Amino acid sequence: MSTDADATILVVDDEESVSEMVSSALRFAGYRVRTADDGIAALRSVKAEPPDLIVLDVNMPEMDGFEVCRRLRRDGVQIPVIFLTARDDIDDKRTGFRHGGDDYLTKPFSLEELGLRIEALLRRTGRDASANSRIAVADLVIDEDAHQVWRGGEEVQLSPTEFLLLRFLALNRDRVMSKGQIVEHVWEYDFDGNHGIVESYVSYLRKKLGDPEGELIQTVRGFGYVIRSGS
């Protein structure tokens, strides 16, 4: 099997034996591999260091693979996802693709077939990182790879949390995001604290971005915040 030596695969499965089997095969094939044993851990891993592809088990407790993929797509994460499932039902496949999955493999499966599907999906979704690492909204530019931000051509220094908040709002431009959605993505996915932290960080961002009146990061009273394309 020919592989992209720089590709990182995240394997998400709560069955240790399956996770170890898949991970070992992919490492042997030349991929860099990370693992997560549940949905929450998978979301945190993607947030901390996005992989190039996710092999995602559907049948996990607490948060199943469909919900993990749904949250990733909602948050603007377009990393390719291959679902693994013990269920060979057309409705399940329809659900998986509806939630943003790219491929679907039924257990038990051949490791060779999984490898071929990964190789094909990476090739099909391969893109020029330099062309896609920047998000532009009005006069705001965010470089995801370099973690740099410019407004009106002037670089703005942001803390890691401020950067994550701004990136989340920019990726979801023209969509009003609730404080709960923002906390869930920017802070921990299982964070259960005061949503007032969002107001504080929006205030920090507005000051640094020269947006004291909230023309760029707009407040939707009683709900949350939005960055609009025409800001």
mmCIF file with all atom_site columns, C-alpha atoms in Angstrom:
data_model
loop_
_atom_site.group_PDB
_atom_site.id
_atom_site.type_symbol
_atom_site.label_atom_id
_atom_site.label_alt_id
_atom_site.label_comp_id
_atom_site.label_asym_id
_atom_site.label_entity_id
_atom_site.label_seq_id
_atom_site.pdbx_PDB_ins_code
_atom_site.Cartn_x
_atom_site.Cartn_y
_atom_site.Cartn_z
_atom_site.occupancy
_atom_site.B_iso_or_equiv
_atom_site.pdbx_formal_charge
_atom_site.auth_seq_id
_atom_site.auth_comp_id
_atom_site.auth_asym_id
_atom_site.auth_atom_id
_atom_site.pdbx_PDB_model_num
ATOM 1   C CA . MET A 1 1   ? 0.000   0.000  0.000  1.00 0.00 ? 1   MET A CA 1
ATOM 2   C CA . SER A 1 2   ? 1.367   3.402  -0.918 1.00 0.00 ? 2   SER A CA 1
ATOM 3   C CA . THR A 1 3   ? 0.767   6.055  1.732  1.00 0.00 ? 3   THR A CA 1
ATOM 4   C CA . ASP A 1 4   ? 1.274   9.704  2.440  1.00 0.00 ? 4   ASP A CA 1
ATOM 5   C CA . ALA A 1 5   ? 4.024   9.594  5.068  1.00 0.00 ? 5   ALA A CA 1
ATOM 6   C CA . ASP A 1 6   ? 2.838   12.908 6.495  1.00 0.00 ? 6   ASP A CA 1
ATOM 7   C CA . ALA A 1 7   ? -0.784  11.805 6.974  1.00 0.00 ? 7   ALA A CA 1
ATOM 8   C CA . THR A 1 8   ? -2.076  11.480 10.528 1.00 0.00 ? 8   THR A CA 1
ATOM 9   C CA . ILE A 1 9   ? -5.042  9.198  11.207 1.00 0.00 ? 9   ILE A CA 1
ATOM 10  C CA . LEU A 1 10  ? -7.195  9.436  14.334 1.00 0.00 ? 10  LEU A CA 1
ATOM 11  C CA . VAL A 1 11  ? -8.705  6.060  15.232 1.00 0.00 ? 11  VAL A CA 1
ATOM 12  C CA . VAL A 1 12  ? -11.752 6.329  17.504 1.00 0.00 ? 12  VAL A CA 1
ATOM 13  C CA . ASP A 1 13  ? -13.148 3.101  18.974 1.00 0.00 ? 13  ASP A CA 1
ATOM 14  C CA . ASP A 1 14  ? -14.147 2.065  22.487 1.00 0.00 ? 14  ASP A CA 1
ATOM 15  C CA . GLU A 1 15  ? -13.149 -1.565 21.793 1.00 0.00 ? 15  GLU A CA 1
ATOM 16  C CA . GLU A 1 16  ? -9.464  -1.747 22.703 1.00 0.00 ? 16  GLU A CA 1
ATOM 17  C CA . SER A 1 17  ? -8.838  -4.824 20.559 1.00 0.00 ? 17  SER A CA 1
ATOM 18  C CA . VAL A 1 18  ? -10.254 -3.157 17.438 1.00 0.00 ? 18  VAL A CA 1
ATOM 19  C CA . SER A 1 19  ? -8.416  0.099  18.122 1.00 0.00 ? 19  SER A CA 1
ATOM 20  C CA . GLU A 1 20  ? -5.090  -1.695 18.580 1.00 0.00 ? 20  GLU A CA 1
ATOM 21  C CA . MET A 1 21  ? -5.600  -3.855 15.476 1.00 0.00 ? 21  MET A CA 1
ATOM 22  C CA . VAL A 1 22  ? -6.455  -0.902 13.234 1.00 0.00 ? 22  VAL A CA 1
ATOM 23  C CA . SER A 1 23  ? -3.761  1.351  14.702 1.00 0.00 ? 23  SER A CA 1
ATOM 24  C CA . SER A 1 24  ? -1.038  -1.271 14.320 1.00 0.00 ? 24  SER A CA 1
ATOM 25  C CA . ALA A 1 25  ? -2.002  -1.929 10.705 1.00 0.00 ? 25  ALA A CA 1
ATOM 26  C CA . LEU A 1 26  ? -2.018  1.757  9.838  1.00 0.00 ? 26  LEU A CA 1
ATOM 27  C CA . ARG A 1 27  ? 1.338   2.391  11.544 1.00 0.00 ? 27  ARG A CA 1
ATOM 28  C CA . PHE A 1 28  ? 2.791   -0.558 9.651  1.00 0.00 ? 28  PHE A CA 1
ATOM 29  C CA . ALA A 1 29  ? 1.464   1.020  6.446  1.00 0.00 ? 29  ALA A CA 1
ATOM 30  C CA . GLY A 1 30  ? 3.380   4.206  7.250  1.00 0.00 ? 30  GLY A CA 1
ATOM 31  C CA . TYR A 1 31  ? 0.742   6.486  8.747  1.00 0.00 ? 31  TYR A CA 1
ATOM 32  C CA . ARG A 1 32  ? 1.086   8.436  11.940 1.00 0.00 ? 32  ARG A CA 1
ATOM 33  C CA . VAL A 1 33  ? -1.710  7.276  14.235 1.00 0.00 ? 33  VAL A CA 1
ATOM 34  C CA . ARG A 1 34  ? -3.469  8.712  17.275 1.00 0.00 ? 34  ARG A CA 1
ATOM 35  C CA . THR A 1 35  ? -6.293  7.030  19.171 1.00 0.00 ? 35  THR A CA 1
ATOM 36  C CA . ALA A 1 36  ? -9.309  8.018  21.248 1.00 0.00 ? 36  ALA A CA 1
ATOM 37  C CA . ASP A 1 37  ? -11.605 5.643  23.119 1.00 0.00 ? 37  ASP A CA 1
ATOM 38  C CA . ASP A 1 38  ? -14.786 7.727  23.195 1.00 0.00 ? 38  ASP A CA 1
ATOM 39  C CA . GLY A 1 39  ? -16.525 10.624 21.487 1.00 0.00 ? 39  GLY A CA 1
ATOM 40  C CA . ILE A 1 40  ? -15.496 13.315 23.955 1.00 0.00 ? 40  ILE A CA 1
ATOM 41  C CA . ALA A 1 41  ? -11.830 12.300 23.719 1.00 0.00 ? 41  ALA A CA 1
ATOM 42  C CA . ALA A 1 42  ? -12.103 12.332 19.914 1.00 0.00 ? 42  ALA A CA 1
ATOM 43  C CA . LEU A 1 43  ? -13.472 15.889 19.861 1.00 0.00 ? 43  LEU A CA 1
ATOM 44  C CA . ARG A 1 44  ? -10.728 17.075 22.189 1.00 0.00 ? 44  ARG A CA 1
ATOM 45  C CA . SER A 1 45  ? -8.058  15.386 20.078 1.00 0.00 ? 45  SER A CA 1
ATOM 46  C CA . VAL A 1 46  ? -9.320  17.024 16.874 1.00 0.00 ? 46  VAL A CA 1
ATOM 47  C CA . LYS A 1 47  ? -9.472  20.391 18.604 1.00 0.00 ? 47  LYS A CA 1
ATOM 48  C CA . ALA A 1 48  ? -5.926  20.072 19.971 1.00 0.00 ? 48  ALA A CA 1
ATOM 49  C CA . GLU A 1 49  ? -4.312  18.805 16.771 1.00 0.00 ? 49  GLU A CA 1
ATOM 50  C CA . PRO A 1 50  ? -6.489  18.122 13.704 1.00 0.00 ? 50  PRO A CA 1
ATOM 51  C CA . PRO A 1 51  ? -5.631  14.857 11.934 1.00 0.00 ? 51  PRO A CA 1
ATOM 52  C CA . ASP A 1 52  ? -5.821  14.300 8.184  1.00 0.00 ? 52  ASP A CA 1
ATOM 53  C CA . LEU A 1 53  ? -8.522  11.631 8.470  1.00 0.00 ? 53  LEU A CA 1
ATOM 54  C CA . ILE A 1 54  ? -10.693 10.058 11.173 1.00 0.00 ? 54  ILE A CA 1
ATOM 55  C CA . VAL A 1 55  ? -11.627 6.370  11.409 1.00 0.00 ? 55  VAL A CA 1
ATOM 56  C CA . LEU A 1 56  ? -14.705 6.612  13.628 1.00 0.00 ? 56  LEU A CA 1
ATOM 57  C CA . ASP A 1 57  ? -16.659 3.813  15.292 1.00 0.00 ? 57  ASP A CA 1
ATOM 58  C CA . VAL A 1 58  ? -20.415 4.396  15.304 1.00 0.00 ? 58  VAL A CA 1
ATOM 59  C CA . ASN A 1 59  ? -21.481 2.299  18.297 1.00 0.00 ? 59  ASN A CA 1
ATOM 60  C CA . MET A 1 60  ? -19.922 4.020  21.297 1.00 0.00 ? 60  MET A CA 1
ATOM 61  C CA . PRO A 1 61  ? -21.569 4.808  24.655 1.00 0.00 ? 61  PRO A CA 1
ATOM 62  C CA . GLU A 1 62  ? -22.347 8.357  25.810 1.00 0.00 ? 62  GLU A CA 1
ATOM 63  C CA . MET A 1 63  ? -21.725 9.949  22.395 1.00 0.00 ? 63  MET A CA 1
ATOM 64  C CA . ASP A 1 64  ? -21.903 7.789  19.268 1.00 0.00 ? 64  ASP A CA 1
ATOM 65  C CA . GLY A 1 65  ? -19.903 8.309  16.107 1.00 0.00 ? 65  GLY A CA 1
ATOM 66  C CA . PHE A 1 66  ? -22.770 9.989  14.275 1.00 0.00 ? 66  PHE A CA 1
ATOM 67  C CA . GLU A 1 67  ? -22.979 12.681 16.965 1.00 0.00 ? 67  GLU A CA 1
ATOM 68  C CA . VAL A 1 68  ? -19.193 13.176 16.936 1.00 0.00 ? 68  VAL A CA 1
ATOM 69  C CA . CYS A 1 69  ? -19.262 13.733 13.174 1.00 0.00 ? 69  CYS A CA 1
ATOM 70  C CA . ARG A 1 70  ? -22.316 15.994 13.425 1.00 0.00 ? 70  ARG A CA 1
ATOM 71  C CA . ARG A 1 71  ? -20.545 18.227 15.952 1.00 0.00 ? 71  ARG A CA 1
ATOM 72  C CA . LEU A 1 72  ? -17.392 18.384 13.867 1.00 0.00 ? 72  LEU A CA 1
ATOM 73  C CA . ARG A 1 73  ? -19.299 19.413 10.745 1.00 0.00 ? 73  ARG A CA 1
ATOM 74  C CA . ARG A 1 74  ? -21.369 21.924 12.724 1.00 0.00 ? 74  ARG A CA 1
ATOM 75  C CA . ASP A 1 75  ? -18.132 23.498 13.929 1.00 0.00 ? 75  ASP A CA 1
ATOM 76  C CA . GLY A 1 76  ? -16.779 23.797 10.387 1.00 0.00 ? 76  GLY A CA 1
ATOM 77  C CA . VAL A 1 77  ? -14.339 20.869 10.642 1.00 0.00 ? 77  VAL A CA 1
ATOM 78  C CA . GLN A 1 78  ? -14.162 19.173 7.234  1.00 0.00 ? 78  GLN A CA 1
ATOM 79  C CA . ILE A 1 79  ? -11.681 16.390 8.036  1.00 0.00 ? 79  ILE A CA 1
ATOM 80  C CA . PRO A 1 80  ? -12.617 13.202 6.095  1.00 0.00 ? 80  PRO A CA 1
ATOM 81  C CA . VAL A 1 81  ? -14.431 10.598 8.216  1.00 0.00 ? 81  VAL A CA 1
ATOM 82  C CA . ILE A 1 82  ? -14.741 6.846  7.634  1.00 0.00 ? 82  ILE A CA 1
ATOM 83  C CA . PHE A 1 83  ? -17.398 5.236  9.848  1.00 0.00 ? 83  PHE A CA 1
ATOM 84  C CA . LEU A 1 84  ? -16.923 1.749  11.274 1.00 0.00 ? 84  LEU A CA 1
ATOM 85  C CA . THR A 1 85  ? -20.046 -0.087 12.406 1.00 0.00 ? 85  THR A CA 1
ATOM 86  C CA . ALA A 1 86  ? -21.344 -3.541 13.207 1.00 0.00 ? 86  ALA A CA 1
ATOM 87  C CA . ARG A 1 87  ? -24.704 -2.603 11.699 1.00 0.00 ? 87  ARG A CA 1
ATOM 88  C CA . ASP A 1 88  ? -25.248 -3.127 7.981  1.00 0.00 ? 88  ASP A CA 1
ATOM 89  C CA . ASP A 1 89  ? -28.472 -1.188 7.644  1.00 0.00 ? 89  ASP A CA 1
ATOM 90  C CA . ILE A 1 90  ? -29.259 1.248  4.861  1.00 0.00 ? 90  ILE A CA 1
ATOM 91  C CA . ASP A 1 91  ? -30.873 3.657  7.349  1.00 0.00 ? 91  ASP A CA 1
ATOM 92  C CA . ASP A 1 92  ? -27.659 3.736  9.389  1.00 0.00 ? 92  ASP A CA 1
ATOM 93  C CA . LYS A 1 93  ? -25.648 4.463  6.270  1.00 0.00 ? 93  LYS A CA 1
ATOM 94  C CA . ARG A 1 94  ? -28.072 7.213  5.320  1.00 0.00 ? 94  ARG A CA 1
ATOM 95  C CA . THR A 1 95  ? -27.717 8.699  8.815  1.00 0.00 ? 95  THR A CA 1
ATOM 96  C CA . GLY A 1 96  ? -23.932 8.549  8.612  1.00 0.00 ? 96  GLY A CA 1
ATOM 97  C CA . PHE A 1 97  ? -23.739 10.337 5.297  1.00 0.00 ? 97  PHE A CA 1
ATOM 98  C CA . ARG A 1 98  ? -26.351 12.876 6.382  1.00 0.00 ? 98  ARG A CA 1
ATOM 99  C CA . HIS A 1 99  ? -24.181 13.783 9.375  1.00 0.00 ? 99  HIS A CA 1
ATOM 100 C CA . GLY A 1 100 ? -21.182 14.383 7.141  1.00 0.00 ? 100 GLY A CA 1
ATOM 101 C CA . GLY A 1 101 ? -19.442 11.014 6.859  1.00 0.00 ? 101 GLY A CA 1
ATOM 102 C CA . ASP A 1 102 ? -17.359 10.335 3.742  1.00 0.00 ? 102 ASP A CA 1
ATOM 103 C CA . ASP A 1 103 ? -17.266 6.530  3.763  1.00 0.00 ? 103 ASP A CA 1
ATOM 104 C CA . TYR A 1 104 ? -18.777 3.603  5.649  1.00 0.00 ? 104 TYR A CA 1
ATOM 105 C CA . LEU A 1 105 ? -17.240 0.196  6.458  1.00 0.00 ? 105 LEU A CA 1
ATOM 106 C CA . THR A 1 106 ? -19.117 -2.639 8.156  1.00 0.00 ? 106 THR A CA 1
ATOM 107 C CA . LYS A 1 107 ? -17.514 -4.864 10.804 1.00 0.00 ? 107 LYS A CA 1
ATOM 108 C CA . PRO A 1 108 ? -15.957 -7.352 10.424 1.00 0.00 ? 108 PRO A CA 1
ATOM 109 C CA . PHE A 1 109 ? -13.855 -5.717 7.745  1.00 0.00 ? 109 PHE A CA 1
ATOM 110 C CA . SER A 1 110 ? -10.616 -6.375 5.934  1.00 0.00 ? 110 SER A CA 1
ATOM 111 C CA . LEU A 1 111 ? -7.689  -4.237 7.075  1.00 0.00 ? 111 LEU A CA 1
ATOM 112 C CA . GLU A 1 112 ? -6.546  -4.166 3.463  1.00 0.00 ? 112 GLU A CA 1
ATOM 113 C CA . GLU A 1 113 ? -9.912  -2.753 2.385  1.00 0.00 ? 113 GLU A CA 1
ATOM 114 C CA . LEU A 1 114 ? -9.783  -0.130 5.141  1.00 0.00 ? 114 LEU A CA 1
ATOM 115 C CA . GLY A 1 115 ? -6.303  0.835  3.983  1.00 0.00 ? 115 GLY A CA 1
ATOM 116 C CA . LEU A 1 116 ? -7.438  1.162  0.377  1.00 0.00 ? 116 LEU A CA 1
ATOM 117 C CA . ARG A 1 117 ? -10.393 3.310  1.387  1.00 0.00 ? 117 ARG A CA 1
ATOM 118 C CA . ILE A 1 118 ? -8.195  5.578  3.500  1.00 0.00 ? 118 ILE A CA 1
ATOM 119 C CA . GLU A 1 119 ? -5.714  5.929  0.666  1.00 0.00 ? 119 GLU A CA 1
ATOM 120 C CA . ALA A 1 120 ? -8.473  6.756  -1.831 1.00 0.00 ? 120 ALA A CA 1
ATOM 121 C CA . LEU A 1 121 ? -10.187 9.220  0.500  1.00 0.00 ? 121 LEU A CA 1
ATOM 122 C CA . LEU A 1 122 ? -6.960  11.057 1.303  1.00 0.00 ? 122 LEU A CA 1
ATOM 123 C CA . ARG A 1 123 ? -6.203  11.280 -2.406 1.00 0.00 ? 123 ARG A CA 1
ATOM 124 C CA . ARG A 1 124 ? -9.738  12.454 -3.230 1.00 0.00 ? 124 ARG A CA 1
ATOM 125 C CA . THR A 1 125 ? -9.844  15.086 -0.507 1.00 0.00 ? 125 THR A CA 1
ATOM 126 C CA . GLY A 1 126 ? -6.217  16.133 -0.770 1.00 0.00 ? 126 GLY A CA 1
ATOM 127 C CA . ARG A 1 127 ? -5.845  19.887 -0.932 1.00 0.00 ? 127 ARG A CA 1
ATOM 128 C CA . ASP A 1 128 ? -3.232  22.602 -0.969 1.00 0.00 ? 128 ASP A CA 1
ATOM 129 C CA . ALA A 1 129 ? -2.815  23.450 2.700  1.00 0.00 ? 129 ALA A CA 1
ATOM 130 C CA . SER A 1 130 ? -1.418  26.889 1.928  1.00 0.00 ? 130 SER A CA 1
ATOM 131 C CA . ALA A 1 131 ? -4.557  27.783 -0.008 1.00 0.00 ? 131 ALA A CA 1
ATOM 132 C CA . ASN A 1 132 ? -6.961  26.563 2.652  1.00 0.00 ? 132 ASN A CA 1
ATOM 133 C CA . SER A 1 133 ? -5.309  27.580 5.895  1.00 0.00 ? 133 SER A CA 1
ATOM 134 C CA . ARG A 1 134 ? -6.761  31.102 5.800  1.00 0.00 ? 134 ARG A CA 1
ATOM 135 C CA . ILE A 1 135 ? -10.267 32.239 6.666  1.00 0.00 ? 135 ILE A CA 1
ATOM 136 C CA . ALA A 1 136 ? -11.288 35.656 5.348  1.00 0.00 ? 136 ALA A CA 1
ATOM 137 C CA . VAL A 1 137 ? -14.373 37.598 6.429  1.00 0.00 ? 137 VAL A CA 1
ATOM 138 C CA . ALA A 1 138 ? -14.612 41.252 5.352  1.00 0.00 ? 138 ALA A CA 1
ATOM 139 C CA . ASP A 1 139 ? -11.276 42.825 6.428  1.00 0.00 ? 139 ASP A CA 1
ATOM 140 C CA . LEU A 1 140 ? -10.534 40.008 8.890  1.00 0.00 ? 140 LEU A CA 1
ATOM 141 C CA . VAL A 1 141 ? -8.018  37.304 7.942  1.00 0.00 ? 141 VAL A CA 1
ATOM 142 C CA . ILE A 1 142 ? -7.229  34.270 10.110 1.00 0.00 ? 142 ILE A CA 1
ATOM 143 C CA . ASP A 1 143 ? -4.322  31.947 9.323  1.00 0.00 ? 143 ASP A CA 1
ATOM 144 C CA . GLU A 1 144 ? -5.204  28.636 10.964 1.00 0.00 ? 144 GLU A CA 1
ATOM 145 C CA . ASP A 1 145 ? -1.780  27.044 10.486 1.00 0.00 ? 145 ASP A CA 1
ATOM 146 C CA . ALA A 1 146 ? 0.270   29.997 11.746 1.00 0.00 ? 146 ALA A CA 1
ATOM 147 C CA . HIS A 1 147 ? -2.297  31.048 14.390 1.00 0.00 ? 147 HIS A CA 1
ATOM 148 C CA . GLN A 1 148 ? -2.099  34.626 13.140 1.00 0.00 ? 148 GLN A CA 1
ATOM 149 C CA . VAL A 1 149 ? -4.857  37.207 12.711 1.00 0.00 ? 149 VAL A CA 1
ATOM 150 C CA . TRP A 1 150 ? -5.009  40.451 10.715 1.00 0.00 ? 150 TRP A CA 1
ATOM 151 C CA . ARG A 1 151 ? -7.685  43.142 10.660 1.00 0.00 ? 151 ARG A CA 1
ATOM 152 C CA . GLY A 1 152 ? -7.462  45.777 7.971  1.00 0.00 ? 152 GLY A CA 1
ATOM 153 C CA . GLY A 1 153 ? -3.949  44.551 7.143  1.00 0.00 ? 153 GLY A CA 1
ATOM 154 C CA . GLU A 1 154 ? -2.711  45.018 10.719 1.00 0.00 ? 154 GLU A CA 1
ATOM 155 C CA . GLU A 1 155 ? -1.669  41.948 12.694 1.00 0.00 ? 155 GLU A CA 1
ATOM 156 C CA . VAL A 1 156 ? -3.569  41.390 15.950 1.00 0.00 ? 156 VAL A CA 1
ATOM 157 C CA . GLN A 1 157 ? -2.009  39.443 18.823 1.00 0.00 ? 157 GLN A CA 1
ATOM 158 C CA . LEU A 1 158 ? -4.480  37.017 20.420 1.00 0.00 ? 158 LEU A CA 1
ATOM 159 C CA . SER A 1 159 ? -4.277  34.484 23.216 1.00 0.00 ? 159 SER A CA 1
ATOM 160 C CA . PRO A 1 160 ? -4.948  30.818 22.268 1.00 0.00 ? 160 PRO A CA 1
ATOM 161 C CA . THR A 1 161 ? -8.493  30.983 23.657 1.00 0.00 ? 161 THR A CA 1
ATOM 162 C CA . GLU A 1 162 ? -9.226  34.272 21.897 1.00 0.00 ? 162 GLU A CA 1
ATOM 163 C CA . PHE A 1 163 ? -7.948  32.756 18.665 1.00 0.00 ? 163 PHE A CA 1
ATOM 164 C CA . LEU A 1 164 ? -10.183 29.680 19.043 1.00 0.00 ? 164 LEU A CA 1
ATOM 165 C CA . LEU A 1 165 ? -13.224 31.865 19.743 1.00 0.00 ? 165 LEU A CA 1
ATOM 166 C CA . LEU A 1 166 ? -12.611 34.124 16.756 1.00 0.00 ? 166 LEU A CA 1
ATOM 167 C CA . ARG A 1 167 ? -11.921 31.148 14.483 1.00 0.00 ? 167 ARG A CA 1
ATOM 168 C CA . PHE A 1 168 ? -15.144 29.444 15.587 1.00 0.00 ? 168 PHE A CA 1
ATOM 169 C CA . LEU A 1 169 ? -17.243 32.535 14.869 1.00 0.00 ? 169 LEU A CA 1
ATOM 170 C CA . ALA A 1 170 ? -15.517 33.108 11.513 1.00 0.00 ? 170 ALA A CA 1
ATOM 171 C CA . LEU A 1 171 ? -16.004 29.494 10.413 1.00 0.00 ? 171 LEU A CA 1
ATOM 172 C CA . ASN A 1 172 ? -19.683 29.880 11.257 1.00 0.00 ? 172 ASN A CA 1
ATOM 173 C CA . ARG A 1 173 ? -20.054 33.293 9.630  1.00 0.00 ? 173 ARG A CA 1
ATOM 174 C CA . ASP A 1 174 ? -23.642 34.438 9.128  1.00 0.00 ? 174 ASP A CA 1
ATOM 175 C CA . ARG A 1 175 ? -24.839 31.855 11.675 1.00 0.00 ? 175 ARG A CA 1
ATOM 176 C CA . VAL A 1 176 ? -25.808 33.066 15.135 1.00 0.00 ? 176 VAL A CA 1
ATOM 177 C CA . MET A 1 177 ? -23.983 30.894 17.678 1.00 0.00 ? 177 MET A CA 1
ATOM 178 C CA . SER A 1 178 ? -25.397 30.535 21.173 1.00 0.00 ? 178 SER A CA 1
ATOM 179 C CA . LYS A 1 179 ? -23.224 30.963 24.246 1.00 0.00 ? 179 LYS A CA 1
ATOM 180 C CA . GLY A 1 180 ? -23.724 27.270 24.939 1.00 0.00 ? 180 GLY A CA 1
ATOM 181 C CA . GLN A 1 181 ? -22.440 26.302 21.492 1.00 0.00 ? 181 GLN A CA 1
ATOM 182 C CA . ILE A 1 182 ? -19.454 28.606 21.890 1.00 0.00 ? 182 ILE A CA 1
ATOM 183 C CA . VAL A 1 183 ? -18.549 27.246 25.329 1.00 0.00 ? 183 VAL A CA 1
ATOM 184 C CA . GLU A 1 184 ? -18.905 23.685 24.073 1.00 0.00 ? 184 GLU A CA 1
ATOM 185 C CA . HIS A 1 185 ? -16.460 24.251 21.226 1.00 0.00 ? 185 HIS A CA 1
ATOM 186 C CA . VAL A 1 186 ? -13.955 26.796 22.516 1.00 0.00 ? 186 VAL A CA 1
ATOM 187 C CA . TRP A 1 187 ? -13.674 25.455 26.034 1.00 0.00 ? 187 TRP A CA 1
ATOM 188 C CA . GLU A 1 188 ? -14.120 21.806 27.028 1.00 0.00 ? 188 GLU A CA 1
ATOM 189 C CA . TYR A 1 189 ? -16.894 19.874 25.345 1.00 0.00 ? 189 TYR A CA 1
ATOM 190 C CA . ASP A 1 190 ? -18.139 18.764 28.777 1.00 0.00 ? 190 ASP A CA 1
ATOM 191 C CA . PHE A 1 191 ? -17.601 22.210 30.369 1.00 0.00 ? 191 PHE A CA 1
ATOM 192 C CA . ASP A 1 192 ? -20.413 23.022 32.803 1.00 0.00 ? 192 ASP A CA 1
ATOM 193 C CA . GLY A 1 193 ? -19.562 26.510 33.973 1.00 0.00 ? 193 GLY A CA 1
ATOM 194 C CA . ASN A 1 194 ? -20.801 30.078 33.738 1.00 0.00 ? 194 ASN A CA 1
ATOM 195 C CA . HIS A 1 195 ? -21.584 31.118 30.168 1.00 0.00 ? 195 HIS A CA 1
ATOM 196 C CA . GLY A 1 196 ? -20.609 34.658 31.196 1.00 0.00 ? 196 GLY A CA 1
ATOM 197 C CA . ILE A 1 197 ? -17.068 33.690 30.251 1.00 0.00 ? 197 ILE A CA 1
ATOM 198 C CA . VAL A 1 198 ? -18.153 34.075 26.619 1.00 0.00 ? 198 VAL A CA 1
ATOM 199 C CA . GLU A 1 199 ? -19.153 37.706 27.167 1.00 0.00 ? 199 GLU A CA 1
ATOM 200 C CA . SER A 1 200 ? -15.766 38.422 28.760 1.00 0.00 ? 200 SER A CA 1
ATOM 201 C CA . TYR A 1 201 ? -13.798 36.940 25.882 1.00 0.00 ? 201 TYR A CA 1
ATOM 202 C CA . VAL A 1 202 ? -15.948 38.629 23.249 1.00 0.00 ? 202 VAL A CA 1
ATOM 203 C CA . SER A 1 203 ? -15.165 41.900 25.012 1.00 0.00 ? 203 SER A CA 1
ATOM 204 C CA . TYR A 1 204 ? -11.424 41.100 24.924 1.00 0.00 ? 204 TYR A CA 1
ATOM 205 C CA . LEU A 1 205 ? -11.646 40.292 21.215 1.00 0.00 ? 205 LEU A CA 1
ATOM 206 C CA . ARG A 1 206 ? -13.531 43.465 20.366 1.00 0.00 ? 206 ARG A CA 1
ATOM 207 C CA . LYS A 1 207 ? -10.897 45.594 22.090 1.00 0.00 ? 207 LYS A CA 1
ATOM 208 C CA . LYS A 1 208 ? -8.026  43.889 20.304 1.00 0.00 ? 208 LYS A CA 1
ATOM 209 C CA . LEU A 1 209 ? -9.774  43.958 16.926 1.00 0.00 ? 209 LEU A CA 1
ATOM 210 C CA . GLY A 1 210 ? -10.758 47.631 17.181 1.00 0.00 ? 210 GLY A CA 1
ATOM 211 C CA . ASP A 1 211 ? -14.423 46.694 17.270 1.00 0.00 ? 211 ASP A CA 1
ATOM 212 C CA . PRO A 1 212 ? -15.780 48.533 20.365 1.00 0.00 ? 212 PRO A CA 1
ATOM 213 C CA . GLU A 1 213 ? -19.278 48.958 18.917 1.00 0.00 ? 213 GLU A CA 1
ATOM 214 C CA . GLY A 1 214 ? -19.600 45.303 17.956 1.00 0.00 ? 214 GLY A CA 1
ATOM 215 C CA . GLU A 1 215 ? -19.844 45.889 14.225 1.00 0.00 ? 215 GLU A CA 1
ATOM 216 C CA . LEU A 1 216 ? -17.675 42.866 13.406 1.00 0.00 ? 216 LEU A CA 1
ATOM 217 C CA . ILE A 1 217 ? -18.645 40.531 16.259 1.00 0.00 ? 217 ILE A CA 1
ATOM 218 C CA . GLN A 1 218 ? -22.342 41.302 16.575 1.00 0.00 ? 218 GLN A CA 1
ATOM 219 C CA . THR A 1 219 ? -24.499 40.560 19.610 1.00 0.00 ? 219 THR A CA 1
ATOM 220 C CA . VAL A 1 220 ? -27.864 38.885 19.071 1.00 0.00 ? 220 VAL A CA 1
ATOM 221 C CA . ARG A 1 221 ? -29.579 39.663 22.334 1.00 0.00 ? 221 ARG A CA 1
ATOM 222 C CA . GLY A 1 222 ? -30.973 36.736 24.230 1.00 0.00 ? 222 GLY A CA 1
ATOM 223 C CA . PHE A 1 223 ? -29.063 34.233 22.115 1.00 0.00 ? 223 PHE A CA 1
ATOM 224 C CA . GLY A 1 224 ? -25.407 34.764 21.256 1.00 0.00 ? 224 GLY A CA 1
ATOM 225 C CA . TYR A 1 225 ? -23.002 36.210 18.707 1.00 0.00 ? 225 TYR A CA 1
ATOM 226 C CA . VAL A 1 226 ? -22.382 36.265 14.964 1.00 0.00 ? 226 VAL A CA 1
ATOM 227 C CA . ILE A 1 227 ? -19.826 37.520 12.460 1.00 0.00 ? 227 ILE A CA 1
ATOM 228 C CA . ARG A 1 228 ? -21.594 38.492 9.257  1.00 0.00 ? 228 ARG A CA 1
ATOM 229 C CA . SER A 1 229 ? -19.956 38.358 5.841  1.00 0.00 ? 229 SER A CA 1
ATOM 230 C CA . GLY A 1 230 ? -20.870 41.974 5.142  1.00 0.00 ? 230 GLY A CA 1
ATOM 231 C CA . SER A 1 231 ? -19.412 43.285 8.427  1.00 0.00 ? 231 SER A CA 1
#
